[in-house]
XYZ file of C-alpha atoms in Angstrom:
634
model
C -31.801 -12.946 -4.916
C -32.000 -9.920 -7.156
C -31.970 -10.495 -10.783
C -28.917 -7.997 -10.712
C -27.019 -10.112 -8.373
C -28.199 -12.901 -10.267
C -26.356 -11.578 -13.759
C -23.668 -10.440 -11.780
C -22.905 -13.810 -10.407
C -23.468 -15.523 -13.910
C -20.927 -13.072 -15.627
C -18.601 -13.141 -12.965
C -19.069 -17.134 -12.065
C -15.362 -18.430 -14.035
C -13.567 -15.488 -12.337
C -15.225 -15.808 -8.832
C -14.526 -19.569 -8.677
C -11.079 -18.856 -9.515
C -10.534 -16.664 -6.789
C -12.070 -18.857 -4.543
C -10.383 -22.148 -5.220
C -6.914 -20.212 -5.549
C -6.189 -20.788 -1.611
C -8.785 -22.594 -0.535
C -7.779 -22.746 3.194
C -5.588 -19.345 3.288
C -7.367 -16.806 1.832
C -8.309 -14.196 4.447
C -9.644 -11.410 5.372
C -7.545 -8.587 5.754
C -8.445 -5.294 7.401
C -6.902 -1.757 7.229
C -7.711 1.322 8.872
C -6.881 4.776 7.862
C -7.388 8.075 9.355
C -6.909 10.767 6.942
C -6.079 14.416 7.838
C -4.112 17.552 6.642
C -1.638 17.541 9.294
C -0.160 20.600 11.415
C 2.158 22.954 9.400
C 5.703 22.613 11.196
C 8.724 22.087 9.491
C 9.762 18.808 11.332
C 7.425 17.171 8.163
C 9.394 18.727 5.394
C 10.723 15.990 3.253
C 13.081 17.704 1.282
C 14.472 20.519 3.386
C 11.893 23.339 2.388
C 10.719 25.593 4.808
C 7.232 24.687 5.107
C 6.419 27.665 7.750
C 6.973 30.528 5.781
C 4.173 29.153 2.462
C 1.935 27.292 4.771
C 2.817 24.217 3.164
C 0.432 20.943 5.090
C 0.749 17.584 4.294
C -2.599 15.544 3.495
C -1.766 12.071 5.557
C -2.923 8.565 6.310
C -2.319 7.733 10.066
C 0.470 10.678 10.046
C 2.517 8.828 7.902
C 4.750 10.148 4.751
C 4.321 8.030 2.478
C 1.043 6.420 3.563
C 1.042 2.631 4.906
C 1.558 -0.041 3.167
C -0.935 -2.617 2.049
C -0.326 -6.622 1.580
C -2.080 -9.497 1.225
C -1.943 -12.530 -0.822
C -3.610 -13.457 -4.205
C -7.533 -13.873 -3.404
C -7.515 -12.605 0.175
C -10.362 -10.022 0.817
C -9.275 -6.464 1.596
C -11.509 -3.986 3.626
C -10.190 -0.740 3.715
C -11.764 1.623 6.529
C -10.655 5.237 5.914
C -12.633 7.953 8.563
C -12.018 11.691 7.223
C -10.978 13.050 10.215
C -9.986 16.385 7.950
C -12.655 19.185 8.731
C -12.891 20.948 5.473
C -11.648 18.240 2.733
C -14.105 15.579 1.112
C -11.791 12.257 -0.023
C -11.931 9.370 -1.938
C -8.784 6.486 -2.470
C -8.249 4.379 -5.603
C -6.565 1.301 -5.318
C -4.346 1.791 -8.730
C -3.817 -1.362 -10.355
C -6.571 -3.511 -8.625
C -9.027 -4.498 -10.979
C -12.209 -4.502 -8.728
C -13.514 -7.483 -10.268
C -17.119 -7.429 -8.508
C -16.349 -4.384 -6.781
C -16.669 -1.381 -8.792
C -17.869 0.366 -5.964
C -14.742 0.636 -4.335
C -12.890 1.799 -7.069
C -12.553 5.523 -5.920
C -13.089 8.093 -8.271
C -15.664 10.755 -6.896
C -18.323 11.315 -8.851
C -18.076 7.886 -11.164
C -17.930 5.149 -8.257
C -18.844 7.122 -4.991
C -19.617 9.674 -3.323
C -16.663 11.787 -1.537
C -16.337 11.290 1.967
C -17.291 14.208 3.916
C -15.494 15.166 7.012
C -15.322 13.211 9.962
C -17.340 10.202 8.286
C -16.135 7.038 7.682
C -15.849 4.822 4.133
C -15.205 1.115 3.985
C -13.548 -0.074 0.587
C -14.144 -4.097 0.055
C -12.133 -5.598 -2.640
C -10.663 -8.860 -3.674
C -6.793 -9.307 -3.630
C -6.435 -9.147 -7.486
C -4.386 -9.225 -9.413
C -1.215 -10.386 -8.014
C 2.080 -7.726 -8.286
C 3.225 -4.154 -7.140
C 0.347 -1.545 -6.894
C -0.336 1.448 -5.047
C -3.005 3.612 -3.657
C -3.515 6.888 -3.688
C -6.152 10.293 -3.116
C -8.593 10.317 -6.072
C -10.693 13.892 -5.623
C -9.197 17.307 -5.890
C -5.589 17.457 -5.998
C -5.006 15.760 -2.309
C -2.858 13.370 -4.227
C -0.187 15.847 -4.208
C -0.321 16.862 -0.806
C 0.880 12.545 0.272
C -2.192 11.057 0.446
C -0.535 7.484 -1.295
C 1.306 4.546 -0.533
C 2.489 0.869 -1.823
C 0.040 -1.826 -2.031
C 1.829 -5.412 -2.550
C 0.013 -8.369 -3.365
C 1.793 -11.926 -3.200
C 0.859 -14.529 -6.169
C -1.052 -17.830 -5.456
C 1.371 -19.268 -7.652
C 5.574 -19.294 -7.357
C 6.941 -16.298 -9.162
C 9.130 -17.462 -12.151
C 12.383 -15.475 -10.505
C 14.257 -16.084 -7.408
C 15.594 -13.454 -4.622
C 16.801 -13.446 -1.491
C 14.722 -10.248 -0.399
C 12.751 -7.215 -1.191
C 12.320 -3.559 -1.162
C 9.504 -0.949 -2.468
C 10.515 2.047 -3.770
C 7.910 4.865 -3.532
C 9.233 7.665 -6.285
C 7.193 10.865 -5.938
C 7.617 14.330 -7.083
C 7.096 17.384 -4.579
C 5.927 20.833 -4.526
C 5.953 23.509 -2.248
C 2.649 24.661 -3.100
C -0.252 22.763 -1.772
C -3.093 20.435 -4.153
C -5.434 23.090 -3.639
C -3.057 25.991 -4.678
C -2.280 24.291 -7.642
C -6.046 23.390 -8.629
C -6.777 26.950 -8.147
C -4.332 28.046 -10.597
C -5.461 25.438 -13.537
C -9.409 26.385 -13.041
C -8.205 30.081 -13.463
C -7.798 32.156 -16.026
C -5.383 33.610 -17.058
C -4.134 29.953 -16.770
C -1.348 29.256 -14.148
C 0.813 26.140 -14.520
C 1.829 24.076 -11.386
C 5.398 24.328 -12.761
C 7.904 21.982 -12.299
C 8.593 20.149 -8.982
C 10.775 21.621 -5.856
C 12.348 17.915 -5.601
C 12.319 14.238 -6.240
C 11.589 11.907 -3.158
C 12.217 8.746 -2.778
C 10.278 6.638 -0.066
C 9.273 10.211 1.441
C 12.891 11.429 1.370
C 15.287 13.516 -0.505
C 16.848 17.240 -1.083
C 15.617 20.405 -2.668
C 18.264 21.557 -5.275
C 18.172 24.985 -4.268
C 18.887 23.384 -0.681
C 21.639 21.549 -1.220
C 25.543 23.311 -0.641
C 26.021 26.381 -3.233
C 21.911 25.768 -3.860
C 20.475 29.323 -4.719
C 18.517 29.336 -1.135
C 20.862 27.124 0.567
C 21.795 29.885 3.238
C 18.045 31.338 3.093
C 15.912 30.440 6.383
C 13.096 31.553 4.843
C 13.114 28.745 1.755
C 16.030 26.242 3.348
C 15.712 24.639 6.696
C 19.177 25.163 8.516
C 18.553 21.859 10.277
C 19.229 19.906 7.084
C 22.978 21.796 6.547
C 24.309 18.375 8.390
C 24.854 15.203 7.408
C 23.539 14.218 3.430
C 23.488 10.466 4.466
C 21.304 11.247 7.011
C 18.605 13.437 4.702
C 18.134 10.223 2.248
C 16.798 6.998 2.176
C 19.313 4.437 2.872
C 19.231 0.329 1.233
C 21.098 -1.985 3.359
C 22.238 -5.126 1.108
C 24.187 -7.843 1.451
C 27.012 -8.671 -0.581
C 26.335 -12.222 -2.917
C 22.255 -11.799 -2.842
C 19.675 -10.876 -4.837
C 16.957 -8.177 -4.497
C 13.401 -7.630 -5.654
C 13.147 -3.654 -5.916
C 9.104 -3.162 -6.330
C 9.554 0.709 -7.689
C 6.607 2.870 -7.584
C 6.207 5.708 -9.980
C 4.130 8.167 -7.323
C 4.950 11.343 -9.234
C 1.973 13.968 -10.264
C 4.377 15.239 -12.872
C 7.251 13.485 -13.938
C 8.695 10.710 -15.952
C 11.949 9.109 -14.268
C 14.968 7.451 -15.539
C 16.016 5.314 -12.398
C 18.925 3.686 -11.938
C 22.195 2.024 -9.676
C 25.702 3.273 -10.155
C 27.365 0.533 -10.620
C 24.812 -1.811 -11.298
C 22.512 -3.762 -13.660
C 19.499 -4.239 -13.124
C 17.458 -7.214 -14.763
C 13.019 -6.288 -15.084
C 10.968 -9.428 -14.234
C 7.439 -8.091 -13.828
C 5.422 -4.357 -14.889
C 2.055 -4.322 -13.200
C 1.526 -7.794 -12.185
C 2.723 -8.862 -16.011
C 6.004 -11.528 -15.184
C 8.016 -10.201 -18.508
C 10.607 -12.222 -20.520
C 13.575 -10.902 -18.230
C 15.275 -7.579 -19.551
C 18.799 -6.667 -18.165
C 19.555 -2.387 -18.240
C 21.906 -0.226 -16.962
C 18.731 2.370 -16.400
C 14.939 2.462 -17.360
C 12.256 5.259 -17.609
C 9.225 4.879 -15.128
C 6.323 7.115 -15.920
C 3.556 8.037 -13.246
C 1.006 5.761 -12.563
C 3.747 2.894 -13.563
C 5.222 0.280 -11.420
C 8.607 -1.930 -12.699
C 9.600 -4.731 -10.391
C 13.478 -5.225 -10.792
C 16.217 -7.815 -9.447
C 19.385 -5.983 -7.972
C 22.465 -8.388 -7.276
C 25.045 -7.108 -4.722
C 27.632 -8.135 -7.045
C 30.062 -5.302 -6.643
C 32.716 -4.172 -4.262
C 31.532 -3.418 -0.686
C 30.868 0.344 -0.084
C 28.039 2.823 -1.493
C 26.235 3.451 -4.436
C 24.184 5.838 -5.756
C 20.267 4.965 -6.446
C 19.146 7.589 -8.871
C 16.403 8.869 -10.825
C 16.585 12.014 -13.239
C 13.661 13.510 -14.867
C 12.874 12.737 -18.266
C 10.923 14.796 -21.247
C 10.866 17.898 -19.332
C 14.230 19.876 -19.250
C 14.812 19.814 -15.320
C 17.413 18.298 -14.944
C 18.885 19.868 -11.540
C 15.934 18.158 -9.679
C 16.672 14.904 -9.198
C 15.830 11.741 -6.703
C 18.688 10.006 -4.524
C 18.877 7.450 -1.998
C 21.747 5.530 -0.439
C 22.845 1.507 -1.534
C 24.865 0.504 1.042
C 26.729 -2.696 1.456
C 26.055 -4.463 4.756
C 29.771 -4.016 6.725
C 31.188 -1.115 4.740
C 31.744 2.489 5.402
C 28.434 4.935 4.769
C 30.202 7.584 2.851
C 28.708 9.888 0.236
C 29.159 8.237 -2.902
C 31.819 9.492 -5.454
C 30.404 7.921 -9.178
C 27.003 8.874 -10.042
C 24.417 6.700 -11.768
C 24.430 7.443 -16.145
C 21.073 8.758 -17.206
C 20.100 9.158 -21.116
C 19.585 12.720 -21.928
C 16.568 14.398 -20.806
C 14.950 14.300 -24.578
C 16.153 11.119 -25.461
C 12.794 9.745 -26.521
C 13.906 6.715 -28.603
C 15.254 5.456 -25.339
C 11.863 4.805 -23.660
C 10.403 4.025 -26.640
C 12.671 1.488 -27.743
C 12.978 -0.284 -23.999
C 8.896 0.232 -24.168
C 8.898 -2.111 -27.311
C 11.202 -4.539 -25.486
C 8.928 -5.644 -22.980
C 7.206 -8.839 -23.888
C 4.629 -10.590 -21.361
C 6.219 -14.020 -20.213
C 3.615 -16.383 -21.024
C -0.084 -15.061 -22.418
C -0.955 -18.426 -22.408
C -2.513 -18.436 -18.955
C -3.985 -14.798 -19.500
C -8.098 -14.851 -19.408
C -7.311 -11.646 -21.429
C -5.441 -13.432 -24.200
C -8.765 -13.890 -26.261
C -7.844 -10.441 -27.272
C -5.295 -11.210 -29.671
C -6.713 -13.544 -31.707
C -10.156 -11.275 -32.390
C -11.172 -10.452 -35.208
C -14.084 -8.680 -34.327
C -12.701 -5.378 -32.907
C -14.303 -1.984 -31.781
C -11.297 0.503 -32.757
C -11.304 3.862 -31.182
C -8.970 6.359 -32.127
C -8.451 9.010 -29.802
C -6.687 12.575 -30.063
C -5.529 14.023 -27.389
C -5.376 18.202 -27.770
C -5.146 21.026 -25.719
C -8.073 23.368 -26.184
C -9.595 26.694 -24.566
C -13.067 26.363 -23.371
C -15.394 29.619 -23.698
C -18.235 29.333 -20.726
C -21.599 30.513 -21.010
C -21.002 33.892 -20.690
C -18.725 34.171 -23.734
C -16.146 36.451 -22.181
C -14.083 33.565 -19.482
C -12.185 30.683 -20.425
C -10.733 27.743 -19.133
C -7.702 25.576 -20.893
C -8.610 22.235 -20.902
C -7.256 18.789 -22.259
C -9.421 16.839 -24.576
C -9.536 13.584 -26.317
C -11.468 13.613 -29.869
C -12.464 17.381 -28.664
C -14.538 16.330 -25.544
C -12.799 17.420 -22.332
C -14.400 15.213 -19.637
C -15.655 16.656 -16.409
C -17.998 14.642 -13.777
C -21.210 16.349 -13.723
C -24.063 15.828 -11.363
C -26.461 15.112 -10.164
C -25.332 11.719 -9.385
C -22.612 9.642 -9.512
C -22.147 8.047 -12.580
C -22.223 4.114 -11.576
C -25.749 4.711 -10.483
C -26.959 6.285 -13.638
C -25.113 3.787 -15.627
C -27.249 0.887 -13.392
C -30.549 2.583 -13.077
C -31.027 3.263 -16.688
C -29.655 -0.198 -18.180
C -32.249 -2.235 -15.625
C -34.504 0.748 -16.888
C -34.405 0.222 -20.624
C -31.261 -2.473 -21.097
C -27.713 -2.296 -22.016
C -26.593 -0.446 -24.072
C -28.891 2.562 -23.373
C -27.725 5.822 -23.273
C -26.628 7.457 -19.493
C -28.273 10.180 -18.350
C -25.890 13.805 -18.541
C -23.056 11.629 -20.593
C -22.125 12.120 -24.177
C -20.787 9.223 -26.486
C -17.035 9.115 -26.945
C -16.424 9.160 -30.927
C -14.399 6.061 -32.333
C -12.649 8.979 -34.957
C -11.576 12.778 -34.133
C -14.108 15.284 -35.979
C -11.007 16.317 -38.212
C -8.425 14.519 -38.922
C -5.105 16.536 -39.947
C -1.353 16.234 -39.591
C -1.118 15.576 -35.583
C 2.849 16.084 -35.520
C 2.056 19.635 -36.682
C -0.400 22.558 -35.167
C -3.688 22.254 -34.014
C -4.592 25.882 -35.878
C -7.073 25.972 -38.521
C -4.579 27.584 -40.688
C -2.898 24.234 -40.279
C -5.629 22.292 -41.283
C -6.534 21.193 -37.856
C -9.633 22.362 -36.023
C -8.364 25.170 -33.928
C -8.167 25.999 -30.673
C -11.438 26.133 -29.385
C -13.241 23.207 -27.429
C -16.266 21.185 -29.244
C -17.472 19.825 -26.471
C -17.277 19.660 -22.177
C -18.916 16.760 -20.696
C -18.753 13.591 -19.214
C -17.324 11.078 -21.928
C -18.325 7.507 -22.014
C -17.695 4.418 -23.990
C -20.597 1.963 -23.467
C -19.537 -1.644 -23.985
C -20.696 -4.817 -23.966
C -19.678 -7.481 -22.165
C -17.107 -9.742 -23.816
C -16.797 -7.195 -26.426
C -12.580 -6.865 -27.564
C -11.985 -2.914 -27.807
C -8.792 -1.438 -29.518
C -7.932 2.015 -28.317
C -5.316 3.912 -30.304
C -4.106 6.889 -28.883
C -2.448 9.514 -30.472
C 0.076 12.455 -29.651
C -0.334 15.896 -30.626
C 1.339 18.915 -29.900
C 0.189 21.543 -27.224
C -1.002 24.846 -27.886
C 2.592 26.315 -27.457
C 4.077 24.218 -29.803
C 5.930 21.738 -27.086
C 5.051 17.736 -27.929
C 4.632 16.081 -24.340
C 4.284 12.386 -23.248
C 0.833 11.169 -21.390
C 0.771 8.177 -19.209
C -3.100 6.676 -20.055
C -3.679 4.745 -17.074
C -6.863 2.373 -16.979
C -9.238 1.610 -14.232
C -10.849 -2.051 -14.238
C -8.521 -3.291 -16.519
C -5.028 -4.116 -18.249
C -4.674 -4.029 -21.474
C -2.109 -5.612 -24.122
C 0.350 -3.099 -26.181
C 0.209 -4.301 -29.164
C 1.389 -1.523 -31.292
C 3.733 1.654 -31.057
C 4.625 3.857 -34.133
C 5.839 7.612 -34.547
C 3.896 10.295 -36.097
C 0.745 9.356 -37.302
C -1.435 6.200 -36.838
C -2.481 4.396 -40.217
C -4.526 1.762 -40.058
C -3.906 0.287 -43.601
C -0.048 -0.201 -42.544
C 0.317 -0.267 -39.147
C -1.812 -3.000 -38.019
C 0.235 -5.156 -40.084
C 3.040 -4.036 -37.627
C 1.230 -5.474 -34.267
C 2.605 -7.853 -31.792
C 0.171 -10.271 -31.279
C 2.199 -12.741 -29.552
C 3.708 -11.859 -26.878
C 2.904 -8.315 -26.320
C 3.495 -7.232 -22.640
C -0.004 -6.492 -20.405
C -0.228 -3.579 -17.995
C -2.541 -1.011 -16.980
C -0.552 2.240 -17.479
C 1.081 2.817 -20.669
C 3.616 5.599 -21.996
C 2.267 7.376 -24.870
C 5.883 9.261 -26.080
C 5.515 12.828 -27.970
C 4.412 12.300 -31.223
C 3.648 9.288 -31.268
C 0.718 6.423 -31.113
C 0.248 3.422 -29.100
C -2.637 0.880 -30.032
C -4.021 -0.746 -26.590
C -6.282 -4.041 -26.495
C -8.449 -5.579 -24.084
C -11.423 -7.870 -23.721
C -14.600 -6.291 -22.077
C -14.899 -8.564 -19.114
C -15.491 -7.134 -16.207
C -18.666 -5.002 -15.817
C -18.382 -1.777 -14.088
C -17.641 1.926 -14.683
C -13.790 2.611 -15.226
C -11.799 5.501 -15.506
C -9.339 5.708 -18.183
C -7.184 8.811 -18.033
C -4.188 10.600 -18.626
C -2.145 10.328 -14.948
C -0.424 13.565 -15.087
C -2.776 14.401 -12.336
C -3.178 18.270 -13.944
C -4.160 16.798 -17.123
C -6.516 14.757 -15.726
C -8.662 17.561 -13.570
C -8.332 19.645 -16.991
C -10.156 16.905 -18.292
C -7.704 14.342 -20.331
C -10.079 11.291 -20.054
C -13.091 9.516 -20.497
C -14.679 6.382 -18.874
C -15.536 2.679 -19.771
C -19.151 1.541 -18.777
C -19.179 -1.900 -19.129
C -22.833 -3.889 -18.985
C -23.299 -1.931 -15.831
C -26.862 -3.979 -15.635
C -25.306 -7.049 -14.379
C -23.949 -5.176 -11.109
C -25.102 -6.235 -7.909
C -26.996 -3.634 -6.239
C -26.242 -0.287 -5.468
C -23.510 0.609 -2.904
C -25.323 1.996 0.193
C -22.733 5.201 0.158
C -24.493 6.101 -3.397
C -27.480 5.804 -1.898
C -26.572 8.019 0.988
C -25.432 10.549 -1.433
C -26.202 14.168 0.104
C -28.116 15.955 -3.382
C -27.148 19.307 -2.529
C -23.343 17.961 -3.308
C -23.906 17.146 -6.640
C -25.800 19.778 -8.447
C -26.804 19.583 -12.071
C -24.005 20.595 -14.652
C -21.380 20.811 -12.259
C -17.772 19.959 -12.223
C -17.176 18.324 -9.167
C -12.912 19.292 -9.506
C -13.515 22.460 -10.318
C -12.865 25.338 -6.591
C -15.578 27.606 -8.144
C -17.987 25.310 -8.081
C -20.962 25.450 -5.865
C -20.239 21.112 -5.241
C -16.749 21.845 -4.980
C -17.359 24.476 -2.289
C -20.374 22.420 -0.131
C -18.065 19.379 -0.638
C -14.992 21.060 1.521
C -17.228 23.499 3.529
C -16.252 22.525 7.364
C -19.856 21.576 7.822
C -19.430 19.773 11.207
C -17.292 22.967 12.853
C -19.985 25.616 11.662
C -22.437 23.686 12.626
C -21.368 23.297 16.637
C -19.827 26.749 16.400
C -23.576 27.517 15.890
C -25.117 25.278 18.345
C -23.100 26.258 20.670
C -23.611 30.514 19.915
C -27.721 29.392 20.763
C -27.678 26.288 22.861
């Protein structure tokens, strides 16, 4: 046995055992195949009454299917995932959002940390334990093919009885939607002058809904070229429908999908009662309406409790001022009338901040006393990072183009070659130990190189340290195993002015909220302030405008992890770093890293980024050009 399996299995030995004795006889195998393409462009796949002709609009698709399939298995059962890229000009790679991985890093996803992109028409299999329990999802992790549908619900059942009761279930798969494809959108952020993705053409929920400017007296509404005229019939028809019955209750797994956009979702009518965030059982909190950011997942009990008929199910954007765009589905009674319903659904204003914050605080984890993680609360040997997010401008080499980017402490991250970073992080730990430093990485700092008034501008004149970017490169933080790490992140305002929220979503892990304050972070105060109790553990958290949020977890399970902001165009412009944890008691390499074409990942280039020379051999059509050429002399 190699002495890396050997460490791995040492480290890993309390965890492993668990998962093994959790179902002794039941756990499985489970097996899923996916065959991922950009479909045809015909309007019969618009989801939201667009004209999808006249732009060229595609869908990126699992097995044809908007959104993707489902995954399920139970607590401990193995998962193999088999996707074959039968696109021929897009490389892919799928994370599994809310898995942990735990002896799996490999099949975590992100290209360029864990693996290698897939090329066209070759095949990946993805191997993972079912862990933890609670509502996931997966979704495209390289490029922008996210936006284009690559995603779908993953639902893992507990080994153990949940602590709540319901008579059935339902996932609801929230997702924003543009009319301009991933790639049009990447384009426009890797340009400059910089071009914004704007704000979404509609809100869909599980695949369907209506375009404002579609809907009757909608500016297009009577335009074939924007509107289809197919979808002037029946609304009840164009949305998602919920059949309940009256007297029972429902578990509503809702899945925040969006690229974009915070939602406030709600029932007309109805309260709604949160059990469980992430695979976290909660101390139960009844609302009228809660905000879901993307990345996020809130699992909710619904009781038919009201007259027979239909209801509105809702969501309306929150902290951006869009508030004509907005996601609806049907909640019918079994044995009543489907009519449109009359009384919409009461959202809190757009801007209305202190809402989420304050129902953010409110969330308090069940029972910690069962959590492996818990150890983290009762440290007091902590590594504290705190982290800045800004928006900078990044000069290139030749001193005349720019880029904006997103930064944390001044570093924007981007994944630079010539390997992915899993095997640089293994070869040069059994090379010289752990913690050595990672070839073409640069140390994330535990401070920001100035420190000024972060509810304020980021101008010198200010006092803050201007506009222009310190540094571009691939960010680590290089842990230790069974080191406890405290990551406070703080809010600052954009380059225009405009304060926005950022939903910091962790690969690998979940981490305890133990702290929220507005304006600025002080540690002599605020850590006197912490929950330490019962704070609630998840693995994407909300960080408001403004505002800080201190995050803890224990360094447990070894591996390379993405932590990043999951507005997906913050994260290409480079909002994020990644965790390497003791990445010298992995097992050995993946055989896909080893396979690793070289030419794909040239030195000092970002693997995101259209105009690079990666980018370009990474979505080249390789296998069409190269029978087109066989054929022209065979």
């Amino acid at each position: 046995m190699p002495r890396t399996m050997k460490a791995f299995l040492g480290s890993h030995l309390p965890v492993l055992l668990l998962l093994a004795i959790a179902k002794p006889i039941l756990a499985k195998d489970v097996f899923y195949d996916f065959d991922l393409a950009r479909s045809s462009i015909e309007n019969s796949l618009s989801p939201d009454c667009m004209n999808l002709v006249e732009p060229r609009r595609y869908l990126f698709l699992a097995d044809k299917t908007f959104p993707g399939p489902a995954i399920e298995a139970d607590e401990g059962d193995t998962i193999h995932v088999i996707i074959t890229n039968s696109d021929s000009a897009a490389s892919v790679t799928i994370h599994f959002h809310g898995i942990h991985q735990v002896g799996t890093p490999f099949s975590d996803g992100p290209v360029g940390l864990t693996q290698c992109a897939v090329a066209s028409y070759q095949s990946h299999e993805y191997v993972f334990k079912a862990y933890p329990a609670g509502t996931h999802y997966w979704h495209a992790h390289s490029a922008m093919y996210f936006a284009d549908g690559l995603s779908g619900p993953i639902v893992i059942r507990p080994k153990d009885p949940d602590p709540f009761t319901y008579d059935d279930e339902v996932v609801l798969f929230l997702q924003d939607w543009y009319i301009e494809t991933g790639t049009e959108q990447l384009a426009g952020l890797h340009s400059w002058p910089f071009v914004w993705i704007g704000n979404p053409n509609s809100i869909l929920i599980n695949g369907k809904g209506i375009a404002p400017e579609c809907l009757p007296g909608g500016a297009n509404y009577n335009n074939s070229f924007v509107c289809l005229e197919t979808c002037q019939g029946n609304t009840l028809d164009l949305l998602e429908t919920i059949t309940v019955e009256a007297g029972k209750t429902y578990r509503l797994r809702i899945i925040n999908s969006a690229q974009l956009v915070m939602q406030n979702f709600a029932i007309a009518g109805h309260s709604l009662t949160i059990v469980q965030v992430e695979g976290t059982n909660t101390e139960p909190l009844t609302v009228e309406s809660f905000d879901i950011s993307p990345g996020q997942r809130f699992d909710v009990l619904l009781t038919a409790n009201q007259d027979p008929g239909s209801y509105w199910i809702q969501t309306s954007v929150s902290e951006r001022n869009i508030q004509d765009v907005k996601g609806n589905a049907i909640l019918q009674y079994a044995g009543s009338s489907a009519t449109v319903p009359d009384i919409l659904p009461v959202h809190p204003a757009w801007d209305d901040s202190a809402f989420g914050e304050m129902q953010q605080d409110s969330l308090k984890s069940l029972d910690v006393s069962s959590d492996p993680e818990a150890v983290a609360l009762n440290a007091t040997d902590i590594k504290r990072y705190v982290l800045v997010g800004t928006q900078n401008v990044y000069t290139k080499d030749d001193g005349v183009s720019s880029l904006l980017r997103w930064a944390v402490n001044n570093i924007s991250s981007h994944r630079l070659g010539p390997r992915p970073l899993i095997e640089r992080a293994v070869t040069a730990s059994e090379e010289f130990g752990w913690p050595t430093a990672i070839p073409d990485t640069i140390d994330m700092t535990t401070e920001p190189p100035v420190v000024w008034n972060y509810t304020g501008l980021i101008d010198v004149d200010s006092g803050g340290p201007g506009a222009s970017l310190g540094t571009y490169s691939e960010a680590v933080v290089r842990l230790e195993e069974g080191d406890v790490v405290e990551f406070i992140l703080q809010n600052t305002r954009a380059l225009n002015g405009a304060a926005e929220f950022h939903p910091w979503h962790a690969h690998g892990y979940s981490f305890y909220i133990v702290g929220r304050g507005t304006g600025i972070f002080d540690p002599e105060k605020d850590v006197s302030t912490y929950n330490e109790v019962n704070p609630v553990l998840r693995d994407t958290v909300t960080l408001y405008p403004l505002n800080w949020v201190a995050l803890r977890f224990v360094a447990s399970n070894p591996g390379v992890w993405f932590f990043h902001c999951h507005l997906l165009s913050h994260q290409v412009m480079g909002m994020g770093f990644t965790v390497v944890t003791q990445p010298d008691k992995l097992p050995d390499l993946d055989d896909n890293l080893l396979s690793c074409p070289g030419a794909l990942y040239d030195d000092k280039k970002d693997l995101d980024d259209p105009a690079s020379s990666a980018y370009c051999l990474m979505n080249f059509p390789w296998p069409f050009a190269i029978s087109m050429l066989l054929a022209l002399f065979f």
